[in-house]
Coordinates of C-alpha atoms in Angstrom, one line a residue:
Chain A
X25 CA 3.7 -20.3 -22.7
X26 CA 2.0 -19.9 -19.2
X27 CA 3.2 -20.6 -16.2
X28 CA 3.1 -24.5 -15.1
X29 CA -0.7 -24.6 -13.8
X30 CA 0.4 -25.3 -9.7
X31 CA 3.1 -22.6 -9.8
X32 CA 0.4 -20.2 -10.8
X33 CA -1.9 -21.2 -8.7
X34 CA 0.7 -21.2 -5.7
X35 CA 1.4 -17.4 -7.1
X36 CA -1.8 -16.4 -6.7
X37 CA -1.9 -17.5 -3.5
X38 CA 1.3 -15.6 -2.5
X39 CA -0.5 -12.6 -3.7
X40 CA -3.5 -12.7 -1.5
X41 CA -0.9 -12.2 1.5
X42 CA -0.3 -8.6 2.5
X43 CA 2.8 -6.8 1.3
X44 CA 3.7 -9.6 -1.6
X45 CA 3.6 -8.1 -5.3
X46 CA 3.4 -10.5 -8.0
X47 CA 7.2 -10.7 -8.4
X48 CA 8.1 -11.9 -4.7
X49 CA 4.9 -14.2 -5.2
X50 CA 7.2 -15.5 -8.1
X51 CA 10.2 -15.8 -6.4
X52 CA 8.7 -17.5 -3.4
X53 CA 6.7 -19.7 -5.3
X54 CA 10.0 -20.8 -7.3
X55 CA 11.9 -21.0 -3.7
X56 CA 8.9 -23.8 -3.0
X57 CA 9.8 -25.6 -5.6
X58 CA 12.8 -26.1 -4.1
X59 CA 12.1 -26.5 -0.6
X60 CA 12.3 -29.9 1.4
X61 CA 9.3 -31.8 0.8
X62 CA 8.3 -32.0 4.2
X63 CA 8.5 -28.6 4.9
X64 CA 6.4 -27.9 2.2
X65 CA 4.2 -30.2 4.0
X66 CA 4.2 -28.8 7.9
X67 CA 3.6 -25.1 5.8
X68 CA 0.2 -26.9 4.3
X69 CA -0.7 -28.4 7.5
X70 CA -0.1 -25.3 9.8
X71 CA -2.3 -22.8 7.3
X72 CA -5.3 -25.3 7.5
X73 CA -4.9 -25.5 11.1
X74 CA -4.8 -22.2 11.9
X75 CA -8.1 -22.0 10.2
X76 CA -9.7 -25.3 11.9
X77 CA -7.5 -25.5 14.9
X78 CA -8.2 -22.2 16.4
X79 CA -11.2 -20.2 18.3
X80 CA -11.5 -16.6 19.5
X81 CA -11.7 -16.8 23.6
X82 CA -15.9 -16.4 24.6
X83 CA -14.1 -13.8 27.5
X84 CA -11.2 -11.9 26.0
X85 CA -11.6 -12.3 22.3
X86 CA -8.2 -13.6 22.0
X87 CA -7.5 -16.3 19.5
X88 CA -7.0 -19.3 21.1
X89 CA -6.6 -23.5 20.7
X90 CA -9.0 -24.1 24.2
X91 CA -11.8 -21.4 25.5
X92 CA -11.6 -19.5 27.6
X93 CA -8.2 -19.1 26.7
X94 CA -5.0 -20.2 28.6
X95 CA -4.3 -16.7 30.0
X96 CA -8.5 -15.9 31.0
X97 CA -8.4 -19.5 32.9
X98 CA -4.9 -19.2 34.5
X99 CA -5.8 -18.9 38.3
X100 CA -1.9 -17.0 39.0
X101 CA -3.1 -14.1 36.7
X102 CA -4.4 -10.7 38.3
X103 CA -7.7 -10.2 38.3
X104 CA -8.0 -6.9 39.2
X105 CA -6.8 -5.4 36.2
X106 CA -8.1 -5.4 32.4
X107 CA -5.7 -4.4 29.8
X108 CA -7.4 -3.6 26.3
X109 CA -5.9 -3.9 23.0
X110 CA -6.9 -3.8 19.1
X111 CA -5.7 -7.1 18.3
X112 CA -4.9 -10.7 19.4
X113 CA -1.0 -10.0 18.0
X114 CA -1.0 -7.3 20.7
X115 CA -1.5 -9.5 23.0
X116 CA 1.6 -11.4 22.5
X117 CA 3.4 -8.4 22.5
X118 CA 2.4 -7.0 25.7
X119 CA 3.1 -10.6 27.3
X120 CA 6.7 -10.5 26.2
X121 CA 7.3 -7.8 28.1
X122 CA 6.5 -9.9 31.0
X123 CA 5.7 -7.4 33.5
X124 CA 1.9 -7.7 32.8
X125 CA 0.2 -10.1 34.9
X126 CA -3.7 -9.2 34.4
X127 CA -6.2 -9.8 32.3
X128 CA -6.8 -8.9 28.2
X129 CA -9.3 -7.7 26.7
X130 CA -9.2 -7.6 22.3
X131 CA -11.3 -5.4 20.6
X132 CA -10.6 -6.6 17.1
X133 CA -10.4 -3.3 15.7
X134 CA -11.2 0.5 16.3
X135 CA -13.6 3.1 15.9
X136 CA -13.2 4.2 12.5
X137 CA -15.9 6.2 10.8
X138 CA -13.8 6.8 7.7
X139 CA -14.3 3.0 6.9
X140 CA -17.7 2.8 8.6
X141 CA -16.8 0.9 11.9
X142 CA -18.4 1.8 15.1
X143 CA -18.8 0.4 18.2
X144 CA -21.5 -2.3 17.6
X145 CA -18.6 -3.4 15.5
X146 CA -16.0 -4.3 17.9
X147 CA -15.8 -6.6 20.7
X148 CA -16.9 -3.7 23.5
X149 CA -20.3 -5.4 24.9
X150 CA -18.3 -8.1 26.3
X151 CA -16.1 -5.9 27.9
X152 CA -18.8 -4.1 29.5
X153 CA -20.4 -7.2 30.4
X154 CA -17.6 -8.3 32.1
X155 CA -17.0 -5.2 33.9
X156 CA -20.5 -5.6 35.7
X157 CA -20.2 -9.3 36.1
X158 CA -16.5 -9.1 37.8
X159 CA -16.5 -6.2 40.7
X160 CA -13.2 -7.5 41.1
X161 CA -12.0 -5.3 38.2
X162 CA -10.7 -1.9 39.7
X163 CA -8.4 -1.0 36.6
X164 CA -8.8 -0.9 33.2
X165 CA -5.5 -0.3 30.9
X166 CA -6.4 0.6 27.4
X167 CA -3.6 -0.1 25.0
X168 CA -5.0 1.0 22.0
X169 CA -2.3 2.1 19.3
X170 CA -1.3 6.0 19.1
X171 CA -3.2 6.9 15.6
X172 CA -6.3 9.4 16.0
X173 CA -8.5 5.8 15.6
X174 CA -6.5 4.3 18.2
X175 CA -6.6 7.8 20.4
X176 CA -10.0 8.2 19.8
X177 CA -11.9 4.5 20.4
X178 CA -9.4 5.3 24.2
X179 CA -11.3 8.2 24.5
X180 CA -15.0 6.5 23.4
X181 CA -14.0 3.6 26.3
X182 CA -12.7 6.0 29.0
X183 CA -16.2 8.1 28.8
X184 CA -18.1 4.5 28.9
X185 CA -16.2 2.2 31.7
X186 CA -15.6 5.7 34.3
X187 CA -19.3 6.4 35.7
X188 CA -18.7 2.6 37.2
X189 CA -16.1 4.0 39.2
X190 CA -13.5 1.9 37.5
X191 CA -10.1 3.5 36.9
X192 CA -9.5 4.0 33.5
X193 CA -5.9 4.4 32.1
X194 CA -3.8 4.5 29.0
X195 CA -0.1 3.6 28.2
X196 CA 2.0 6.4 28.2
X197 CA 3.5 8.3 25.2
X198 CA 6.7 9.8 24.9
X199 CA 10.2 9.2 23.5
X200 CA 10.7 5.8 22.7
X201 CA 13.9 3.9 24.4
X202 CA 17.2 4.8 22.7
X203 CA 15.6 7.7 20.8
X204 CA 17.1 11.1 19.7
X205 CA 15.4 14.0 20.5
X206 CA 16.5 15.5 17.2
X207 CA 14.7 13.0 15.2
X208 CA 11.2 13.4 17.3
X209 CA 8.1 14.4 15.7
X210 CA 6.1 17.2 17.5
X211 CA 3.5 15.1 18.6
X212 CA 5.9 13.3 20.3
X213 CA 7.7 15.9 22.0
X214 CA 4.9 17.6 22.9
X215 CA 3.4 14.8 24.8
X216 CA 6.5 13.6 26.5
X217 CA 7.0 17.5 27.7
X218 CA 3.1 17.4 28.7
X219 CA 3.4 14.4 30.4
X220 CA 7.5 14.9 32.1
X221 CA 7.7 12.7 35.1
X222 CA 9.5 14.1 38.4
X223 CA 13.0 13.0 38.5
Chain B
X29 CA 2.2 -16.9 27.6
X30 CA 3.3 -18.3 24.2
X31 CA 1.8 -17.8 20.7
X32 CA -0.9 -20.5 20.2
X33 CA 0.9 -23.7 18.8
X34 CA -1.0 -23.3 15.4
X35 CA 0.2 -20.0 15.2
X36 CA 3.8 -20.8 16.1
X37 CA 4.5 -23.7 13.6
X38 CA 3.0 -21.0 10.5
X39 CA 5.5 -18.2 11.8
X40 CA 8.1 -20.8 11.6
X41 CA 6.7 -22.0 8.5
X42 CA 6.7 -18.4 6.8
X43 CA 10.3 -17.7 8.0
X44 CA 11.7 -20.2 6.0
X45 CA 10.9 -18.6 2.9
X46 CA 13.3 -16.2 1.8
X47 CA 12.8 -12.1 2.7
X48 CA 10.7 -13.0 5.4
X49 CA 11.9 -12.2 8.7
X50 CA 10.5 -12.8 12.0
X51 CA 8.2 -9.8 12.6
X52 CA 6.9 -10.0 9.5
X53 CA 5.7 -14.2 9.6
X54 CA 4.2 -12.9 12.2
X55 CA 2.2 -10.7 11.0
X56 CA 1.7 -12.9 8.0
X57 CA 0.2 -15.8 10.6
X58 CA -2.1 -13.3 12.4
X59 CA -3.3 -12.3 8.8
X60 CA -3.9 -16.1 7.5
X61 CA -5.9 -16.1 10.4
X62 CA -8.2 -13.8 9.5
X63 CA -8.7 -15.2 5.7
X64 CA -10.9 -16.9 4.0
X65 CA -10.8 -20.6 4.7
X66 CA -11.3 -21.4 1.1
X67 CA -8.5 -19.6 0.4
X68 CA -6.4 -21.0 2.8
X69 CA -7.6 -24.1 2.0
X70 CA -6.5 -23.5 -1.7
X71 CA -3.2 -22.1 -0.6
X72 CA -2.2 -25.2 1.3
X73 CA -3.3 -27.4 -1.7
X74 CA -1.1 -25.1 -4.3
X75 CA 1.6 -25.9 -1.9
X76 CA 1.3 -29.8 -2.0
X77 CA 0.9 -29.3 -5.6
X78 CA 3.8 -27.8 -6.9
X79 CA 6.1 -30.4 -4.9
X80 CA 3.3 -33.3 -6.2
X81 CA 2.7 -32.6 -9.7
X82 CA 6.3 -30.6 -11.2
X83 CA 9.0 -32.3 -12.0
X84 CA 11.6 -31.4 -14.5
X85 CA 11.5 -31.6 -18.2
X86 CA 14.5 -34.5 -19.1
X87 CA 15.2 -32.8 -22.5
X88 CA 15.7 -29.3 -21.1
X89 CA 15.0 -29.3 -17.5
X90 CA 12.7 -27.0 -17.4
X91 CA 9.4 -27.0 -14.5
X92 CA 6.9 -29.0 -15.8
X93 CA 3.8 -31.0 -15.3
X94 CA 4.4 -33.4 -18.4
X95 CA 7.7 -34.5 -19.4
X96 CA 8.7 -33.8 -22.0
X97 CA 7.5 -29.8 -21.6
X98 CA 4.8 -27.7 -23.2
X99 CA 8.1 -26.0 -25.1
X100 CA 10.3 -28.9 -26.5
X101 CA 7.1 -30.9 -27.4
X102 CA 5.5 -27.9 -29.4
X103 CA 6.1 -28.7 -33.1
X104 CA 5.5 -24.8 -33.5
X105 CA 9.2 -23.7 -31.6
X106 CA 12.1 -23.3 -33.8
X107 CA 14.3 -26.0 -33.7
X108 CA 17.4 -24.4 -34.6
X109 CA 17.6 -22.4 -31.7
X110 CA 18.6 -23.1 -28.1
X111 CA 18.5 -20.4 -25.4
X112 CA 20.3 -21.4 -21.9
X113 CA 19.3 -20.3 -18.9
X114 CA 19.8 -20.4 -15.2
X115 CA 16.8 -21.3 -13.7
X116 CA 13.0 -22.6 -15.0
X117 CA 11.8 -18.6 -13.9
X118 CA 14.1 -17.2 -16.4
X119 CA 12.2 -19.4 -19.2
X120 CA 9.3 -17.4 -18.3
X121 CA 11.0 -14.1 -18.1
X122 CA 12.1 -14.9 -21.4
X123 CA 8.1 -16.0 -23.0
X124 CA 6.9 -12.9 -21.6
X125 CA 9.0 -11.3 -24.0
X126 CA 7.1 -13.4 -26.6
X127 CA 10.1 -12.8 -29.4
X128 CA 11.8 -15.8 -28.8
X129 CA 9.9 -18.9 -30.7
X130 CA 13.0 -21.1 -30.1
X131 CA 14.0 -24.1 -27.4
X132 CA 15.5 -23.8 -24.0
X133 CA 18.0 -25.3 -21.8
X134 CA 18.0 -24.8 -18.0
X135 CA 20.9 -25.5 -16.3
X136 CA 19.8 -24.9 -12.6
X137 CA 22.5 -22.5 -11.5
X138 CA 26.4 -21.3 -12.7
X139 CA 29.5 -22.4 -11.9
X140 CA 30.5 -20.9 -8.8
X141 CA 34.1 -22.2 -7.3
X142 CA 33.5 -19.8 -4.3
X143 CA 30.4 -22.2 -3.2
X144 CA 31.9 -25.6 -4.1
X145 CA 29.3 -25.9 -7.6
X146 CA 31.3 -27.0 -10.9
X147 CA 30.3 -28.1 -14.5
X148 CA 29.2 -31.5 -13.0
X149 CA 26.7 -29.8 -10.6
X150 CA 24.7 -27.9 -13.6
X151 CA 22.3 -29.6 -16.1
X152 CA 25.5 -29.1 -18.9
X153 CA 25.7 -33.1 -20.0
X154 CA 22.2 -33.1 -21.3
X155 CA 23.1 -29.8 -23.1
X156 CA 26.0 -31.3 -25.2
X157 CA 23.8 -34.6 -25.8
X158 CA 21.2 -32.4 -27.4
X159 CA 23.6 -30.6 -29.7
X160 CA 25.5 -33.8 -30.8
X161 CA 21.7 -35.8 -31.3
X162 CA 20.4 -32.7 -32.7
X163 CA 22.2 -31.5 -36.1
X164 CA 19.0 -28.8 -36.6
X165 CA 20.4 -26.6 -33.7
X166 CA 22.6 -23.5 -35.2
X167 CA 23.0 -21.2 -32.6
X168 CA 22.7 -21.5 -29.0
X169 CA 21.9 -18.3 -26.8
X170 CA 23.4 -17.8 -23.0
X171 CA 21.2 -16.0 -21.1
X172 CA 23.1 -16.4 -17.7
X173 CA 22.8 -13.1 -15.6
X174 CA 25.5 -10.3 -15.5
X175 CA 27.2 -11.3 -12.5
X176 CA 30.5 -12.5 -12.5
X177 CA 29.2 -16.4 -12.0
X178 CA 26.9 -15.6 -14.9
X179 CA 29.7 -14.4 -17.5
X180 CA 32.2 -17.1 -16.2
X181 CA 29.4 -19.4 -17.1
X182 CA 29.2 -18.2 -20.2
X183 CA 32.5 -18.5 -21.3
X184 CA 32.8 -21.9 -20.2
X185 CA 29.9 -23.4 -22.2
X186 CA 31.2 -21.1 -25.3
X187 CA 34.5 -22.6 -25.0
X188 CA 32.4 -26.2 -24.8
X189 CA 30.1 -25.4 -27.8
X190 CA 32.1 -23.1 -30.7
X191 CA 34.4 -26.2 -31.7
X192 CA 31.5 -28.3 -32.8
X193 CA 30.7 -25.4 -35.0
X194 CA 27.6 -24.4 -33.6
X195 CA 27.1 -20.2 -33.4
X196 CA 27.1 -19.3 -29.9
X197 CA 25.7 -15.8 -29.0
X198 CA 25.2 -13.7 -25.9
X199 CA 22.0 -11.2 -24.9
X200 CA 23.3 -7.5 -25.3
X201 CA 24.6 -5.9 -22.3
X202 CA 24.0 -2.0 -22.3
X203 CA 21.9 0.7 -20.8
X204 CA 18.3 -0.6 -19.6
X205 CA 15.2 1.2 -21.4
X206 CA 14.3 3.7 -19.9
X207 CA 17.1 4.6 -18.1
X208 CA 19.3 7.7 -17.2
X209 CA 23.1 7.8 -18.4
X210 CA 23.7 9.9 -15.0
X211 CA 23.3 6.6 -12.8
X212 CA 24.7 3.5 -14.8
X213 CA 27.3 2.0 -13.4
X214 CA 30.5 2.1 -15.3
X215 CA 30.5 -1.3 -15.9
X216 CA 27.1 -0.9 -18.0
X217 CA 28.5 2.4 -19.4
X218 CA 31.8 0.8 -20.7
X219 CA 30.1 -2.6 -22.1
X220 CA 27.5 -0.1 -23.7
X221 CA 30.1 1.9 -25.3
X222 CA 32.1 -1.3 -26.6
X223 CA 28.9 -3.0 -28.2
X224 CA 27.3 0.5 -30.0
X225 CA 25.3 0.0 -33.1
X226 CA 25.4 2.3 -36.2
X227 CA 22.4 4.0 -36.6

């Protein structure tokens, strides 16, 4: 006896997702079952149109319904200032914050030679191009993650946006809010000693 | 800034499954978009599908695409035999085993007084119509779980059963294979004890 021929299609589709083993895939595609018809139907609908419905931004590179994108059109937004990040989900979290009122930038990735991606490979000629195009740039925020890729494709920008006599900076690293020193990895300490701010 | 509105109604999609919180649909969304549109395409058909083309099997209630099921219209199943179960995954759980050649009987949950489900609310009419039609069935096996619902379920449908003289068994409760005397619980330690076998 196999499974019913849609369940195991709609388990195999759970699978593909990341993080979902074949027995959640069960169990969620079981729950389906289940579920209100219509939202069974809105689910359908919103994973084809996030495939047909949406664009990456010709300007940023962030995923977007209209290009250029809401925030690279918005006249209110601060055009003097670049902020660069691996991808468009980083975005979203640097805009909840809310204190951020430039520009984006999305790389769609980082330099990683382990898994053979350099910098033909991520979305760095545009910046450049926009950095000779826009003289109205004087900062450029690079928001990379903290891993040695994310360190290091910093690094790789810094040395190729400085000679234009842009300022280049990064997000600083230290303890995060509501952490315990005692539970601190070196790395961390050490850079949040290296870089102590003057009370 | 908000999340594109393609992107918002799949996060809200993917948090209605169960397990899945709100940072992880998110990541889930950001990661559909970045997959294959046949297989999104295929996912969001799977999904129609299983609310389309299942419906439940009127003999045992059981998932299926024809009624009645694969199981109760195989002339190959031993008729003698019905094993009761909670839900249509446990029928599988139960073939993978592929020791049990027998019927099924799904009864779509247990009794539960704590959230407001009695006899009436379970498939447990159909049950009894299928013994008293049916002289071939001898024993019927409950395979509720090992939670309190599951045992008080079982008692109730042996009370139900027995006087029609039909053998009424239960699945073994004792250590798990594999496992370590040092961390059963004492629940699966005494019930182990009280059920040895002579070797």
């Amino acid at each position: 006896m196999q499974y019913p021929e849609p369940i195991a299609r709609l388990i195999s589709s759970y699978m593909r997702l990341p993080g979902i083993g074949r027995k959640t895939a069960i169990r969620l595609a079981y729950f389906t079952v289940n579920m209100n018809k219509d939202d069974v139907k809105n689910f359908a609908q919103a994973l084809i149109d996030v495939k047909d419905k949406l664009t990456y931004c010709s300007i940023c590179g962030n995923l977007t319904e209209t290009d250029p994108c809401e925030i690279c059109k918005d006249p209110r937004r601060d055009r003097s200032k670049i902020l660069v990040v691996e991808h468009p989900k980083d975005v979203m979290v640097m805009e909840k914050m809310k204190d951020y009122h430039g520009l984006y930038h999305v790389l769609h990735g980082v330099l990683s030679p382990m898994e053979g991606r350099g910098p033909q490979d991520l979305n760095i000629k545009s910046l450049l191009k926009r950095l000779q195009k826009n003289s109205k740039v004087n900062e450029v925020i690079i928001a990379t993650n903290a891993t040695p890729e994310g360190e290091a494709t910093a690094m790789y920008l810094s040395k190729l946006i400085k000679p234009a006599g842009i300022k280049v900076t990064r997000l600083a690293h230290g303890l995060s809010a509501g952490s315990d020193i005692e539970y601190a990895d070196e790395m961390t300490l050490y850079r949040a000693m290296k870089d102590r701010t003057q009370m």
